[in-house]
């Protein structure tokens, strides 16, 4: 299931996307109250935007603007809205997105395409280990995508290792859809209950929410921990509610593939200009084919690197490397620039660490401070020193580290209304 456009030449993909961009601009000019005001304020004639390079003439859209003017992004009457979802609110208040019937069909197509990219076929059965409720788009997308692809789906939901293993043993899924750190909990449960995980029939996991790769696509500490115990393939996927689109790894596992029929992707520097080839920048997207709430040059806040060399799977599309970090979560600590994923990789190296949260704050002189709160069965001085030494070796700095009871960490990770674990708590004063 590889669409022709994903095997086209780079120039063919560019021409195709420019045609789709023209359609998007006309739609926004006619239907979007928000973008009508943007075009008018900046005296922008949409007819002057003819190429992808011309996109820089259009102001970007920020998360703050999406929050402040949420209703003005809606392009359809309310009686055409079939489903309401909200963003997770990781970096601010949740934003509402309204989806029409056409948008749900597009979401199903996107996810079927993404599953197929990771090797899932109509002969497979997937076990869903994320929620479908709480206005969560991802769980719904997975269900719709599996239906479109013709694959089976076991909707177990989040957590409860005992129930997950009961379903795995009973229904024999071939793929799991899960947050990768939860796979470690499944491994731990299996060991305690004499379950042979490598005879379970599971051959792969579509992993969300946490990175699996280093920037060179080698396994990071978390994915090594999983695959050292469980002989399964791990596929990374990157998506967001705002994008209505996913970037999934193929069997080559060299980055998430871009679907040019669904989204235009730019990688921008701090001055909102395209970065040089191979450089890290902020992913900025324009959605194609979205009817309810399309976005134009929306800054995702995620820092990524694009890869344009040919992939062995036959797709010619751009690939996104692992998310380096969230722009708003960048930390300046003792002269070193850090993002939380770099700390995750170090902490996941320690089997003694059961769970943790990273707290960022400002000290009394306004500079960044980091406190990592850890749950462990062995809260020794030796472990503390080992962790700090590991930080110094990898990142050149060692943050403050505290041991806490597992229940306290769990409460911090899962605040009320949370749909996924909160691993970073940013208490810094916002400008």
Short mmCIF file of C-alpha atoms in Angstrom, two decimals:
data_model
loop_
_atom_site.label_atom_id
_atom_site.label_comp_id
_atom_site.label_asym_id
_atom_site.label_seq_id
_atom_site.Cartn_x
_atom_site.Cartn_y
_atom_site.Cartn_z
CA UNK A 1 0.00 0.00 0.00
CA UNK A 2 2.39 2.69 -1.25
CA UNK A 3 0.63 5.55 -3.07
CA UNK A 4 2.26 6.52 -6.36
CA UNK A 5 3.07 10.02 -5.09
CA UNK A 6 5.25 8.48 -2.35
CA UNK A 7 7.42 6.84 -5.02
CA UNK A 8 7.54 9.88 -7.33
CA UNK A 9 10.58 12.04 -8.01
CA UNK A 10 11.28 14.99 -5.73
CA UNK A 11 10.26 17.44 -8.48
CA UNK A 12 6.99 15.55 -9.07
CA UNK A 13 6.22 15.62 -5.35
CA UNK A 14 6.95 19.36 -5.25
CA UNK A 15 4.60 20.10 -8.19
CA UNK A 16 1.90 17.92 -6.60
CA UNK A 17 2.21 19.72 -3.25
CA UNK A 18 2.10 23.15 -4.89
CA UNK A 19 -1.20 22.21 -6.55
CA UNK A 20 -2.57 21.07 -3.18
CA UNK A 21 -1.28 24.26 -1.53
CA UNK A 22 -3.21 26.38 -4.05
CA UNK A 23 -6.39 24.44 -3.17
CA UNK A 24 -5.75 24.96 0.55
CA UNK A 25 -5.27 28.71 0.15
CA UNK A 26 -8.51 29.09 -1.81
CA UNK A 27 -10.36 27.07 0.84
CA UNK A 28 -8.98 29.18 3.69
CA UNK A 29 -9.76 32.41 1.83
CA UNK A 30 -13.38 31.29 1.47
CA UNK A 31 -14.00 29.48 4.77
CA UNK A 32 -11.56 30.44 7.54
CA UNK A 33 -12.36 33.52 9.60
CA UNK A 34 -8.88 33.40 11.15
CA UNK A 35 -6.89 33.17 7.92
CA UNK A 36 -9.11 35.71 6.15
CA UNK A 37 -7.96 38.20 8.81
CA UNK A 38 -4.32 37.14 8.40
CA UNK A 39 -4.42 37.60 4.61
CA UNK A 40 -6.12 40.97 4.99
CA UNK A 41 -3.82 42.25 7.75
CA UNK A 42 -0.68 41.38 5.79
CA UNK A 43 -2.12 42.45 2.43
CA UNK A 44 -1.52 38.96 1.04
CA UNK A 45 -2.96 37.93 -2.29
CA UNK A 46 -3.15 34.15 -2.29
CA UNK A 47 -2.52 34.19 -6.04
CA UNK A 48 1.04 35.36 -5.27
CA UNK A 49 1.78 32.08 -3.47
CA UNK A 50 2.67 29.74 -6.31
CA UNK A 51 5.57 27.63 -4.99
CA UNK A 52 6.56 25.99 -1.72
CA UNK A 53 9.32 28.60 -1.45
CA UNK A 54 6.61 31.31 -1.47
CA UNK A 55 5.29 29.98 1.83
CA UNK A 56 7.76 32.24 3.66
CA UNK A 57 5.61 35.21 2.56
CA UNK A 58 2.86 33.93 4.87
CA UNK A 59 3.10 34.49 8.65
CA UNK A 60 3.34 31.34 10.76
CA UNK A 61 0.58 30.24 13.12
CA UNK A 62 1.57 29.60 16.74
CA UNK A 63 0.02 27.40 19.43
CA UNK A 64 -0.80 30.58 21.36
CA UNK A 65 -2.83 31.90 18.41
CA UNK A 66 -4.58 28.56 18.04
CA UNK A 67 -5.55 28.71 21.72
CA UNK A 68 -6.59 32.35 21.72
CA UNK A 69 -8.68 32.23 18.52
CA UNK A 70 -9.67 28.55 18.56
CA UNK A 71 -13.24 29.03 17.24
CA UNK A 72 -12.10 31.26 14.37
CA UNK A 73 -10.18 28.37 12.80
CA UNK A 74 -13.42 26.42 12.21
CA UNK A 75 -14.35 26.29 8.52
CA UNK A 76 -17.67 24.42 8.59
CA UNK A 77 -21.10 24.88 10.19
CA UNK A 78 -21.43 23.08 13.53
CA UNK A 79 -24.02 20.67 12.12
CA UNK A 80 -21.26 19.18 9.93
CA UNK A 81 -19.06 18.31 12.91
CA UNK A 82 -19.04 14.59 13.67
CA UNK A 83 -16.35 14.37 16.35
CA UNK A 84 -14.63 16.70 18.83
CA UNK A 85 -11.09 16.07 20.04
CA UNK A 86 -8.68 18.09 22.14
CA UNK A 87 -4.91 18.30 22.22
CA UNK A 88 -3.13 16.84 25.25
CA UNK A 89 -2.20 20.31 26.54
CA UNK A 90 1.41 19.28 27.20
CA UNK A 91 2.69 22.84 26.70
CA UNK A 92 -0.46 24.83 27.58
CA UNK A 93 -4.24 24.70 27.66
CA UNK A 94 -5.81 22.00 25.47
CA UNK A 95 -7.10 23.12 22.07
CA UNK A 96 -10.32 21.83 20.56
CA UNK A 97 -10.39 20.34 17.05
CA UNK A 98 -13.64 19.60 15.24
CA UNK A 99 -13.72 16.85 12.61
CA UNK A 100 -16.20 16.33 9.81
CA UNK A 101 -17.08 13.01 8.18
CA UNK A 102 -14.48 13.77 5.49
CA UNK A 103 -11.87 14.47 8.18
CA UNK A 104 -12.54 11.12 9.84
CA UNK A 105 -12.14 9.41 6.47
CA UNK A 106 -8.84 11.27 5.99
CA UNK A 107 -7.74 10.22 9.50
CA UNK A 108 -8.51 6.58 8.69
CA UNK A 109 -6.58 6.82 5.40
CA UNK A 110 -3.60 8.39 7.20
CA UNK A 111 -3.44 5.67 9.83
CA UNK A 112 -3.99 2.81 7.38
CA UNK A 113 -1.13 4.24 5.33
CA UNK A 114 1.03 4.56 8.44
CA UNK A 115 0.33 1.02 9.63
CA UNK A 116 1.09 -0.34 6.15
CA UNK A 117 4.34 1.66 6.18
CA UNK A 118 5.34 -0.25 9.35
CA UNK A 119 4.51 -3.60 7.77
CA UNK A 120 1.00 -4.21 9.14
CA UNK A 121 -1.35 -6.02 6.71
CA UNK A 122 -4.97 -7.11 6.64
CA UNK A 123 -3.82 -10.46 8.04
CA UNK A 124 -2.56 -8.89 11.28
CA UNK A 125 -4.31 -8.29 14.59
CA UNK A 126 -3.32 -5.25 16.68
CA UNK A 127 -3.80 -4.68 20.39
CA UNK A 128 -4.53 -1.06 21.29
CA UNK A 129 -2.91 -0.03 24.57
CA UNK A 130 -3.93 3.64 24.48
CA UNK A 131 -7.25 5.22 25.36
CA UNK A 132 -9.94 5.89 22.77
CA UNK A 133 -11.96 8.10 25.11
CA UNK A 134 -11.17 11.45 26.81
CA UNK A 135 -11.36 13.23 23.45
CA UNK A 136 -8.07 11.57 22.41
CA UNK A 137 -7.50 11.62 18.65
CA UNK A 138 -4.74 8.99 18.50
CA UNK A 139 -6.79 6.07 19.86
CA UNK A 140 -9.64 6.89 17.47
CA UNK A 141 -7.19 7.19 14.55
CA UNK A 142 -5.70 3.76 15.31
CA UNK A 143 -9.14 2.14 15.37
CA UNK A 144 -10.27 3.84 12.15
CA UNK A 145 -6.97 3.03 10.43
CA UNK A 146 -7.09 -0.64 11.32
CA UNK A 147 -10.64 -0.87 9.94
CA UNK A 148 -9.62 0.78 6.68
CA UNK A 149 -6.61 -1.50 6.35
CA UNK A 150 -8.72 -4.55 7.16
CA UNK A 151 -6.62 -5.57 10.16
CA UNK A 152 -8.11 -6.81 13.44
CA UNK A 153 -8.14 -4.60 16.55
CA UNK A 154 -8.33 -5.50 20.24
CA UNK A 155 -9.29 -2.35 22.16
CA UNK A 156 -7.87 -2.95 25.63
CA UNK A 157 -6.96 0.64 26.51
CA UNK A 158 -4.14 1.97 28.65
CA UNK A 159 -2.42 0.26 31.58
CA UNK A 160 -3.26 -2.94 33.51
CA UNK A 161 -0.54 -5.44 32.48
CA UNK A 162 -2.66 -8.38 33.68
CA UNK A 163 -5.50 -7.49 31.31
CA UNK A 164 -3.06 -6.84 28.46
CA UNK A 165 -1.48 -10.28 28.85
CA UNK A 166 -4.90 -11.91 29.17
CA UNK A 167 -5.80 -10.40 25.77
CA UNK A 168 -2.44 -11.30 24.19
CA UNK A 169 -2.80 -14.93 25.26
CA UNK A 170 -6.49 -15.11 24.29
CA UNK A 171 -6.48 -13.28 20.94
CA UNK A 172 -2.86 -13.67 19.69
CA UNK A 173 -2.24 -10.14 18.37
CA UNK A 174 0.73 -9.75 16.04
CA UNK A 175 1.29 -6.03 16.75
CA UNK A 176 0.93 -3.90 19.86
CA UNK A 177 0.23 -0.14 19.88
CA UNK A 178 1.80 1.24 23.05
CA UNK A 179 3.97 3.77 24.82
CA UNK A 180 7.35 1.98 24.76
CA UNK A 181 8.06 2.33 28.50
CA UNK A 182 4.82 0.41 29.13
CA UNK A 183 6.30 -2.53 27.21
CA UNK A 184 8.86 -2.77 30.03
CA UNK A 185 5.98 -3.20 32.49
CA UNK A 186 4.60 -6.00 30.30
CA UNK A 187 8.03 -7.68 30.31
CA UNK A 188 8.25 -7.35 34.11
CA UNK A 189 4.75 -8.82 34.57
CA UNK A 190 5.55 -11.70 32.22
CA UNK A 191 8.68 -12.57 34.23
CA UNK A 192 6.72 -12.55 37.49
CA UNK A 193 4.02 -14.82 36.07
CA UNK A 194 6.15 -17.25 34.01
CA UNK A 195 4.89 -16.01 30.65
CA UNK A 196 7.29 -16.70 27.76
CA UNK A 197 7.07 -13.38 25.92
CA UNK A 198 8.94 -14.70 22.89
CA UNK A 199 6.28 -17.35 22.32
CA UNK A 200 3.43 -14.83 22.52
CA UNK A 201 3.12 -14.40 18.74
CA UNK A 202 3.76 -10.64 18.96
CA UNK A 203 6.17 -9.65 16.20
CA UNK A 204 6.12 -5.85 16.42
CA UNK A 205 5.03 -2.77 18.33
CA UNK A 206 3.91 0.60 16.98
CA UNK A 207 5.36 2.92 19.62
CA UNK A 208 4.03 6.37 20.51
CA UNK A 209 4.91 9.18 22.87
CA UNK A 210 8.57 8.35 23.54
CA UNK A 211 11.61 8.23 21.23
CA UNK A 212 13.14 4.88 20.29
CA UNK A 213 16.15 6.08 18.33
CA UNK A 214 19.21 8.23 18.73
CA UNK A 215 19.72 10.90 16.07
CA UNK A 216 21.72 8.42 13.96
CA UNK A 217 18.72 5.98 14.15
CA UNK A 218 20.55 3.54 16.40
CA UNK A 219 18.52 2.09 19.28
CA UNK A 220 18.42 4.34 22.34
CA UNK A 221 18.57 3.00 25.91
CA UNK A 222 14.80 2.46 26.12
CA UNK A 223 14.47 0.43 22.91
CA UNK A 224 17.60 -1.60 23.80
CA UNK A 225 16.03 -2.50 27.14
CA UNK A 226 12.91 -3.76 25.38
CA UNK A 227 14.56 -5.67 22.53
CA UNK A 228 17.18 -7.27 24.82
CA UNK A 229 14.27 -9.11 26.46
CA UNK A 230 11.62 -9.29 23.74
CA UNK A 231 12.45 -10.33 20.18
CA UNK A 232 10.09 -7.88 18.45
CA UNK A 233 10.45 -5.05 15.96
CA UNK A 234 9.83 -1.54 17.33
CA UNK A 235 8.40 1.08 14.98
CA UNK A 236 8.53 4.73 15.92
CA UNK A 237 5.63 7.00 15.01
CA UNK A 238 5.33 10.76 15.34
CA UNK A 239 2.00 12.58 15.13
CA UNK A 240 -0.11 15.28 16.75
CA UNK A 241 -3.75 16.31 16.88
CA UNK A 242 -2.96 19.55 15.05
CA UNK A 243 -1.38 17.69 12.13
CA UNK A 244 -4.16 15.09 11.73
CA UNK A 245 -1.27 13.13 10.19
CA UNK A 246 1.44 10.67 11.26
CA UNK A 247 5.05 10.03 10.27
CA UNK A 248 5.66 6.25 10.70
CA UNK A 249 8.84 4.27 10.26
CA UNK A 250 9.01 1.61 7.57
CA UNK A 251 10.92 -1.65 7.92
CA UNK A 252 14.20 0.23 7.37
CA UNK A 253 13.56 2.14 10.63
CA UNK A 254 15.39 5.21 9.39
CA UNK A 255 12.87 7.90 10.29
CA UNK A 256 9.15 8.56 9.90
CA UNK A 257 7.95 8.85 6.29
CA UNK A 258 6.22 12.00 5.07
CA UNK A 259 2.88 11.56 3.28
CA UNK A 260 2.92 14.45 0.77
CA UNK A 261 -0.76 14.03 -0.09
CA UNK A 262 -1.66 14.87 3.54
CA UNK A 263 0.72 17.53 4.79
CA UNK A 264 3.31 20.12 3.76
CA UNK A 265 6.30 20.09 6.11
CA UNK A 266 8.85 22.87 6.66
CA UNK A 267 11.81 22.82 9.07
CA UNK A 268 12.43 26.39 10.25
CA UNK A 269 15.12 28.21 12.22
CA UNK A 270 14.51 30.85 14.91
CA UNK A 271 14.08 33.52 12.21
CA UNK A 272 11.37 31.33 10.58
CA UNK A 273 13.50 30.60 7.53
CA UNK A 274 14.12 27.05 6.21
CA UNK A 275 17.16 25.47 7.85
CA UNK A 276 20.12 24.25 5.81
CA UNK A 277 20.11 20.58 4.79
CA UNK A 278 20.79 18.29 7.75
CA UNK A 279 20.15 20.97 10.39
CA UNK A 280 17.69 20.74 13.28
CA UNK A 281 14.75 23.15 13.24
CA UNK A 282 11.12 23.53 14.25
CA UNK A 283 8.65 21.42 12.31
CA UNK A 284 6.05 23.71 10.74
CA UNK A 285 3.12 22.16 8.90
CA UNK A 286 0.23 22.97 6.54
CA UNK A 287 -2.53 20.36 6.48
CA UNK A 288 -3.91 19.16 3.14
CA UNK A 289 -7.44 17.85 2.72
CA UNK A 290 -8.64 18.83 6.20
CA UNK A 291 -12.17 20.23 6.09
CA UNK A 292 -13.06 21.22 9.66
CA UNK A 293 -9.98 23.06 10.98
CA UNK A 294 -7.14 23.18 8.44
CA UNK A 295 -3.89 24.86 9.46
CA UNK A 296 -1.43 26.93 7.44
CA UNK A 297 2.24 27.15 8.47
CA UNK A 298 1.50 25.92 11.99
CA UNK A 299 4.58 25.76 14.24
CA UNK A 300 4.42 22.45 16.11
CA UNK A 301 7.04 23.33 18.71
CA UNK A 302 8.94 20.11 17.93
CA UNK A 303 12.62 20.30 16.98
CA UNK A 304 13.47 17.78 14.27
CA UNK A 305 15.88 16.95 11.46
CA UNK A 306 14.76 16.00 7.94
CA UNK A 307 16.40 13.28 5.83
CA UNK A 308 16.07 13.31 2.05
CA UNK A 309 18.23 10.41 0.86
CA UNK A 310 16.53 7.42 -0.79
CA UNK A 311 14.99 4.78 1.47
CA UNK A 312 15.37 1.06 0.87
CA UNK A 313 11.58 0.60 1.16
CA UNK A 314 11.04 2.29 -2.23
CA UNK A 315 9.52 5.51 -0.93
CA UNK A 316 11.16 8.72 -2.12
CA UNK A 317 9.54 10.94 0.51
CA UNK A 318 11.29 12.99 3.15
CA UNK A 319 11.81 11.28 6.52
CA UNK A 320 11.75 12.89 9.96
CA UNK A 321 14.37 11.88 12.48
CA UNK A 322 13.60 11.51 16.21
CA UNK A 323 12.22 14.60 17.93
CA UNK A 324 15.21 16.29 19.54
CA UNK A 325 12.92 18.08 21.97
CA UNK A 326 10.12 20.58 22.37
CA UNK A 327 11.22 24.14 21.62
CA UNK A 328 9.50 25.45 24.75
CA UNK A 329 11.18 22.78 26.85
CA UNK A 330 14.70 23.79 25.86
CA UNK A 331 16.80 24.17 29.01
CA UNK A 332 19.88 26.33 29.49
CA UNK A 333 21.64 24.62 32.38
CA UNK A 334 25.10 25.69 33.55
CA UNK A 335 25.97 26.91 30.06
CA UNK A 336 24.70 23.75 28.32
CA UNK A 337 21.60 23.57 26.11
CA UNK A 338 19.50 20.50 26.91
CA UNK A 339 16.20 18.95 25.88
CA UNK A 340 14.37 16.40 28.08
CA UNK A 341 14.73 13.47 25.59
CA UNK A 342 18.50 13.55 26.12
CA UNK A 343 17.89 13.07 29.86
CA UNK A 344 15.32 10.34 29.20
CA UNK A 345 17.93 8.34 27.34
CA UNK A 346 20.34 8.49 30.29
CA UNK A 347 17.70 7.61 32.90
CA UNK A 348 16.44 4.68 30.82
CA UNK A 349 19.94 3.21 30.96
CA UNK A 350 19.43 2.34 34.64
CA UNK A 351 17.43 -0.80 35.43
CA UNK A 352 17.20 0.34 39.05
CA UNK A 353 15.09 3.38 38.07
CA UNK A 354 11.44 2.33 38.12
CA UNK A 355 9.93 5.69 37.16
CA UNK A 356 10.79 9.38 37.18
CA UNK A 357 9.72 12.92 36.36
CA UNK A 358 11.88 15.83 35.23
CA UNK A 359 11.00 19.15 36.90
CA UNK A 360 12.29 22.40 35.39
CA UNK A 361 12.14 25.68 37.31
CA UNK A 362 13.80 29.07 37.61
CA UNK A 363 16.11 29.80 40.55
CA UNK A 364 16.20 33.14 42.40
CA UNK A 365 18.41 34.71 39.72
CA UNK A 366 16.13 33.61 36.89
CA UNK A 367 18.25 30.83 35.36
CA UNK A 368 17.08 27.28 34.70
CA UNK A 369 17.24 24.55 37.33
CA UNK A 370 16.58 20.83 36.85
CA UNK A 371 15.38 18.40 39.51
CA UNK A 372 14.88 14.75 38.56
CA UNK A 373 12.61 12.85 40.94
CA UNK A 374 13.21 9.11 40.85
CA UNK A 375 11.44 6.04 42.24
CA UNK A 376 13.67 3.04 42.96
CA UNK A 377 13.88 0.04 45.28
CA UNK A 378 17.56 0.85 45.92
CA UNK A 379 17.78 4.56 46.91
CA UNK A 380 21.49 4.38 47.71
CA UNK A 381 24.23 6.97 47.57
CA UNK A 382 26.05 4.70 45.12
CA UNK A 383 23.13 4.76 42.66
CA UNK A 384 22.87 8.54 43.02
CA UNK A 385 26.58 8.97 42.22
CA UNK A 386 26.35 6.55 39.27
CA UNK A 387 23.46 8.50 37.75
CA UNK A 388 25.25 11.83 38.21
CA UNK A 389 28.47 10.44 36.71
CA UNK A 390 26.47 9.16 33.71
CA UNK A 391 24.98 12.64 33.21
CA UNK A 392 28.40 14.28 33.36
CA UNK A 393 29.83 11.78 30.87
CA UNK A 394 26.97 12.18 28.37
CA UNK A 395 25.82 15.80 28.83
CA UNK A 396 28.71 17.41 30.74
CA UNK A 397 26.40 18.52 33.57
CA UNK A 398 24.64 16.74 36.45
CA UNK A 399 21.22 17.96 37.60
CA UNK A 400 19.80 17.72 41.11
CA UNK A 401 18.41 14.22 41.76
CA UNK A 402 15.95 13.20 44.47
CA UNK A 403 14.58 9.79 45.48
CA UNK A 404 10.83 9.59 46.11
CA UNK A 405 8.22 6.96 46.81
CA UNK A 406 6.80 5.29 43.68
CA UNK A 407 3.27 6.50 44.53
CA UNK A 408 4.43 10.13 44.61
CA UNK A 409 6.06 9.80 41.17
CA UNK A 410 2.95 8.10 39.80
CA UNK A 411 0.77 10.95 41.10
CA UNK A 412 3.06 13.49 39.39
CA UNK A 413 3.04 11.49 36.15
CA UNK A 414 -0.74 11.10 36.01
CA UNK A 415 -2.45 14.31 37.14
CA UNK A 416 -6.25 14.53 36.96
CA UNK A 417 -7.60 14.44 33.38
CA UNK A 418 -4.26 13.24 31.98
CA UNK A 419 -4.48 10.92 28.94
CA UNK A 420 -0.82 9.99 28.89
CA UNK A 421 2.06 10.11 31.37
CA UNK A 422 3.56 13.53 32.11
CA UNK A 423 7.33 13.09 32.17
CA UNK A 424 8.33 16.79 32.20
CA UNK A 425 6.90 19.36 34.62
CA UNK A 426 7.92 22.87 33.55
CA UNK A 427 7.44 25.34 36.41
CA UNK A 428 9.41 28.16 34.81
CA UNK A 429 7.81 31.58 34.70
CA UNK A 430 6.48 32.20 31.22
CA UNK A 431 7.33 35.48 29.49
#
